[in-house]
CSV table of C-alpha atoms and ligand atoms in Angstrom, one decimal:
chain,number,residue,atom,x,y,z
O,1,MET,CA,8.4,-228.0,20.6
O,2,ILE,CA,11.8,-226.8,21.7
O,3,VAL,CA,12.6,-223.3,22.9
O,4,THR,CA,16.3,-222.4,23.4
O,5,LEU,CA,17.4,-219.7,25.7
O,6,ASP,CA,21.0,-218.7,25.4
O,7,GLY,CA,23.0,-215.8,26.6
O,8,PRO,CA,25.7,-214.6,29.0
O,9,ALA,CA,25.8,-215.2,32.8
O,10,GLY,CA,23.6,-212.9,34.7
O,11,ALA,CA,21.2,-212.2,31.9
O,12,GLY,CA,18.4,-213.8,33.9
O,13,LYS,CA,18.3,-217.0,31.8
O,14,SER,CA,17.8,-219.5,34.6
O,15,SER,CA,14.9,-217.8,36.3
O,16,ALA,CA,13.3,-216.9,32.9
O,17,ALA,CA,13.7,-220.5,31.6
O,18,ARG,CA,12.3,-222.0,34.8
O,19,ALA,CA,9.4,-219.6,34.9
O,20,LEU,CA,8.6,-220.1,31.2
O,21,ALA,CA,8.7,-223.8,31.5
O,22,SER,CA,6.4,-223.7,34.5
O,23,ARG,CA,3.9,-221.3,32.7
O,24,LEU,CA,3.8,-223.6,29.7
O,25,GLY,CA,3.8,-226.9,31.7
O,26,TRP,CA,6.9,-228.0,29.9
O,27,CYS,CA,10.3,-229.5,30.9
O,28,HIS,CA,13.3,-227.3,31.7
O,29,LEU,CA,16.9,-228.2,30.9
O,30,ASP,CA,19.7,-226.3,32.6
O,31,THR,CA,22.8,-227.2,30.5
O,32,GLY,CA,25.1,-225.1,32.6
O,33,ALA,CA,24.2,-227.2,35.6
O,34,MET,CA,25.1,-230.3,33.5
O,35,TYR,CA,28.6,-229.0,32.7
O,36,ARG,CA,28.9,-228.0,36.4
O,37,ALA,CA,27.9,-231.5,37.5
O,38,VAL,CA,30.5,-233.1,35.4
O,39,ALA,CA,33.2,-230.7,36.7
O,40,LEU,CA,32.2,-231.3,40.3
O,41,VAL,CA,32.5,-235.1,40.1
O,42,ALA,CA,35.7,-234.8,38.1
O,43,VAL,CA,37.2,-232.7,40.9
O,44,GLU,CA,35.9,-235.1,43.6
O,45,ARG,CA,37.5,-238.0,41.8
O,46,GLY,CA,40.8,-236.2,41.3
O,47,MET,CA,40.6,-236.4,37.5
O,48,PRO,CA,42.9,-234.2,35.5
O,49,LEU,CA,40.6,-231.5,33.9
O,50,ASP,CA,42.5,-231.8,30.6
O,51,ASP,CA,41.9,-235.5,30.2
O,52,ALA,CA,39.1,-235.3,27.5
O,53,GLU,CA,38.7,-239.1,27.2
O,54,ARG,CA,38.0,-239.6,30.9
O,55,LEU,CA,35.8,-236.6,31.1
O,56,VAL,CA,33.7,-237.8,28.2
O,57,ALA,CA,33.4,-241.3,29.8
O,58,LEU,CA,32.4,-239.5,33.1
O,59,ALA,CA,29.8,-237.3,31.4
O,60,GLU,CA,28.3,-240.4,29.7
O,61,SER,CA,28.2,-242.4,32.9
O,62,LEU,CA,26.5,-239.8,35.2
O,63,ALA,CA,22.7,-239.8,35.7
O,64,ILE,CA,21.9,-236.1,35.9
O,65,GLU,CA,18.4,-235.3,36.9
O,66,PHE,CA,16.4,-232.2,37.6
O,67,GLN,CA,13.8,-232.1,40.3
O,68,GLY,CA,12.3,-228.6,40.4
O,69,GLU,CA,15.2,-226.3,41.2
O,70,ARG,CA,17.3,-229.2,42.5
O,71,VAL,CA,20.0,-231.0,40.5
O,72,LEU,CA,20.8,-234.6,41.3
O,73,VAL,CA,23.8,-236.6,40.1
O,74,ASP,CA,23.4,-240.3,40.5
O,75,GLY,CA,20.7,-239.6,43.0
O,76,ARG,CA,22.7,-237.1,45.1
O,77,ASP,CA,21.6,-233.5,45.5
O,78,VAL,CA,24.5,-231.3,44.3
O,79,SER,CA,22.5,-228.1,43.8
O,80,GLY,CA,24.6,-226.1,46.2
O,81,GLU,CA,28.0,-227.7,45.5
O,82,ILE,CA,27.8,-227.1,41.7
O,83,ARG,CA,27.5,-223.3,42.3
O,84,THR,CA,30.6,-222.8,44.4
O,85,GLU,CA,33.5,-220.8,43.0
O,86,ARG,CA,35.8,-223.8,43.0
O,87,VAL,CA,33.3,-225.7,40.8
O,88,THR,CA,32.6,-222.6,38.6
O,89,GLN,CA,36.3,-222.5,37.8
O,90,ALA,CA,36.7,-226.2,37.2
O,91,THR,CA,33.7,-226.0,34.8
O,92,ARG,CA,35.7,-223.9,32.3
O,93,PRO,CA,38.2,-226.5,31.1
O,94,VAL,CA,35.4,-229.0,31.0
O,95,ALA,CA,33.1,-226.8,28.9
O,96,ASP,CA,36.1,-225.8,26.7
O,97,SER,CA,36.8,-229.4,25.6
O,98,PRO,CA,35.4,-230.1,22.1
O,99,PRO,CA,35.0,-233.9,22.8
O,100,VAL,CA,33.1,-233.1,26.1
O,101,ARG,CA,30.9,-230.7,24.2
O,102,GLU,CA,30.2,-233.3,21.5
O,103,ALA,CA,29.2,-235.8,24.3
O,104,MET,CA,27.0,-233.2,26.0
O,105,LYS,CA,25.3,-232.4,22.7
O,106,ARG,CA,24.4,-236.1,22.3
O,107,ILE,CA,23.2,-236.3,25.9
O,108,GLN,CA,21.1,-233.1,25.7
O,109,ARG,CA,19.5,-234.3,22.4
O,110,ARG,CA,18.7,-237.6,24.0
O,111,LEU,CA,17.1,-236.0,27.0
O,112,ALA,CA,15.0,-233.7,24.8
O,113,ALA,CA,13.6,-236.4,22.6
O,114,GLY,CA,9.8,-236.2,22.4
O,115,LEU,CA,9.5,-233.4,25.0
O,116,ASP,CA,8.2,-229.9,25.0
O,117,LEU,CA,11.2,-228.3,26.4
O,118,VAL,CA,12.8,-225.0,27.4
O,119,THR,CA,16.6,-225.5,27.3
O,120,GLU,CA,19.1,-222.9,28.5
O,121,GLY,CA,22.8,-222.5,28.0
O,122,ARG,CA,25.3,-220.8,25.6
O,123,ASP,CA,25.0,-223.0,22.5
O,124,GLN,CA,21.5,-224.5,22.6
O,125,GLY,CA,20.2,-222.6,19.6
O,126,SER,CA,23.4,-222.3,17.6
O,127,VAL,CA,24.7,-225.9,18.0
O,128,VAL,CA,22.6,-228.3,20.0
O,129,PHE,CA,19.1,-227.6,18.6
O,130,PRO,CA,19.6,-225.9,15.3
O,131,LEU,CA,16.0,-226.8,14.3
O,132,ALA,CA,14.4,-225.5,17.5
O,133,GLU,CA,11.1,-223.7,16.8
O,134,LEU,CA,12.0,-220.7,18.9
O,135,LYS,CA,15.5,-219.4,19.7
O,136,VAL,CA,16.0,-216.6,22.1
O,137,TYR,CA,19.2,-214.9,23.1
O,138,LEU,CA,18.7,-213.2,26.4
O,139,THR,CA,21.1,-210.4,27.3
O,140,ALA,CA,21.5,-207.3,29.4
O,141,SER,CA,24.1,-204.6,29.9
O,142,PRO,CA,27.2,-205.7,31.8
O,143,GLU,CA,26.3,-203.4,34.7
O,144,GLU,CA,22.8,-204.7,35.0
O,145,ARG,CA,24.0,-208.3,34.9
O,146,ALA,CA,26.7,-207.6,37.6
O,147,ARG,CA,24.1,-206.0,39.9
O,148,ARG,CA,21.9,-209.1,39.5
O,149,ARG,CA,24.8,-211.5,40.1
O,150,GLN,CA,25.8,-209.5,43.2
O,151,ARG,CA,22.3,-209.8,44.6
O,152,GLU,CA,22.3,-213.5,44.0
O,153,GLU,CA,25.6,-213.9,45.7
O,154,GLN,CA,24.4,-211.9,48.6
O,155,ALA,CA,21.4,-214.1,48.9
O,156,ARG,CA,23.8,-217.1,49.2
O,157,GLY,CA,25.7,-215.2,51.9
O,158,VAL,CA,28.7,-214.2,49.7
O,159,ALA,CA,29.6,-210.5,49.7
O,160,MET,CA,31.2,-209.1,46.6
O,161,SER,CA,31.6,-205.6,45.3
O,162,VAL,CA,29.9,-204.8,41.9
O,163,ASN,CA,33.4,-204.1,40.6
O,164,ASP,CA,34.7,-207.5,41.5
O,165,VAL,CA,31.6,-209.1,39.9
O,166,LEU,CA,32.1,-207.0,36.8
O,167,GLN,CA,35.7,-208.1,36.4
O,168,ALA,CA,34.9,-211.8,37.0
O,169,GLN,CA,32.0,-211.5,34.5
O,170,ALA,CA,34.1,-209.9,31.8
O,171,ARG,CA,36.6,-212.8,32.1
O,172,ARG,CA,33.8,-215.4,31.9
O,173,ASP,CA,32.2,-213.6,28.9
O,174,GLU,CA,35.5,-213.6,27.1
O,175,GLY,CA,36.0,-217.3,27.7
O,176,ASP,CA,32.4,-218.1,26.7
O,177,ARG,CA,32.7,-216.1,23.5
O,178,ASN,CA,36.0,-217.3,22.4
O,179,ARG,CA,35.9,-221.1,23.0
O,180,PRO,CA,36.8,-222.8,19.7
O,181,VAL,CA,33.7,-225.1,19.8
O,182,GLY,CA,30.3,-224.1,21.2
O,183,ALA,CA,31.2,-220.5,21.6
O,184,MET,CA,28.4,-218.3,23.1
O,185,ARG,CA,26.6,-216.5,20.3
O,186,PRO,CA,23.1,-215.9,19.1
O,187,ALA,CA,21.9,-218.4,16.5
O,188,ASP,CA,21.4,-216.6,13.1
O,189,ASP,CA,17.6,-216.8,13.5
O,190,ALA,CA,17.5,-216.0,17.3
O,191,VAL,CA,15.3,-213.3,18.7
O,192,ILE,CA,17.5,-211.0,20.8
O,193,LEU,CA,15.8,-210.0,24.0
O,194,GLU,CA,17.5,-207.2,26.0
O,195,THR,CA,16.3,-207.4,29.6
O,196,ASP,CA,17.6,-204.1,31.0
O,197,GLY,CA,14.8,-202.3,32.8
O,198,LEU,CA,12.4,-205.3,32.5
O,199,SER,CA,11.2,-207.2,35.6
O,200,ALA,CA,11.5,-211.0,35.7
O,201,ALA,CA,7.7,-211.2,35.1
O,202,GLU,CA,7.9,-208.9,32.1
O,203,VAL,CA,10.6,-211.1,30.6
O,204,VAL,CA,8.5,-214.2,31.0
O,205,ASP,CA,5.4,-212.4,29.5
O,206,ARG,CA,7.5,-211.6,26.4
O,207,LEU,CA,8.8,-215.1,26.1
O,208,VAL,CA,5.3,-216.6,26.5
O,209,ARG,CA,4.1,-214.2,23.7
O,210,LEU,CA,6.9,-215.3,21.4
O,211,VAL,CA,6.1,-219.0,22.0
O,212,GLU,CA,2.4,-218.3,21.2
O,213,GLU,CA,3.3,-216.5,18.0
O,214,ARG,CA,5.5,-219.5,16.9
O,215,ARG,CA,2.8,-222.0,17.7
O,216,ARG,CA,0.3,-220.2,15.5
B,301,LIG,O1,25.1,-221.0,32.9
B,301,LIG,P1,26.2,-221.4,33.9
B,301,LIG,O2,26.9,-220.3,34.6
B,301,LIG,O3,25.6,-222.4,34.9
B,301,LIG,O4,27.3,-222.2,33.1
B,301,LIG,C1,28.4,-222.9,33.7
B,301,LIG,C2,29.5,-222.9,32.7
B,301,LIG,O5,29.2,-223.8,31.6
B,301,LIG,C3,29.9,-221.6,32.1
B,301,LIG,O6,31.4,-221.6,32.0
B,301,LIG,C4,29.4,-221.7,30.6
B,301,LIG,C5,29.4,-223.2,30.4
B,301,LIG,N1,28.3,-223.6,29.5
B,301,LIG,C6,28.6,-223.9,28.2
B,301,LIG,O7,29.7,-223.8,27.8
B,301,LIG,N2,27.6,-224.3,27.4
B,301,LIG,C7,26.3,-224.4,27.8
B,301,LIG,N3,25.4,-224.8,27.0
B,301,LIG,C8,26.0,-224.1,29.2
B,301,LIG,C9,27.0,-223.6,30.0
């Protein structure tokens, strides 16, 4: 069975997807980390970020693996590096490129084959897994998402004001919603889950209940 979890940055997707997969004993696919990994290696190799052909070849050549919360690229742990601001910015042109998205769709479908999987991203329910048994669009108010992001950044030792986070978030949301291919949007048959006021544990409980309903 496939469960897709899409939604904007800061909605709590990653922790919810990880916890849900762990509760169910399923695999977890973080597709944002995949785009980030491609962007990281492209930057390291000095590749122009508008060279779709080379980026596609790069995406197809990389062995991206997940070990718990760690992300490995060709066996190298890049979990920290892919979350830096520099890589976050480089990820945008990579994720905006239609040929790269097409390649990522193929790779994500190949990785999912035969698995029970919770996959998170922006387009997992709408584009990559249109036949997924359960599609959830996880969201929260901009203020709530910015507060969560600020706490995460603080935990990584980066101090930002809520206002700065809100502005950066609004820019990212706009980019995510308006990309010509793979734009962030709920699939027509997605369940919308608003997480304002819900604890992480409550979000996971709701997700588990939704999965159980679909399995029946
Ligand atoms: O979820 P995240 O912040 O790690 O995502 C990193 C970037 O990749 C972000 O710009 C959105 C983009 N992305 C995407 O376009 N499609 C996905 N399925 C996942 C992420």
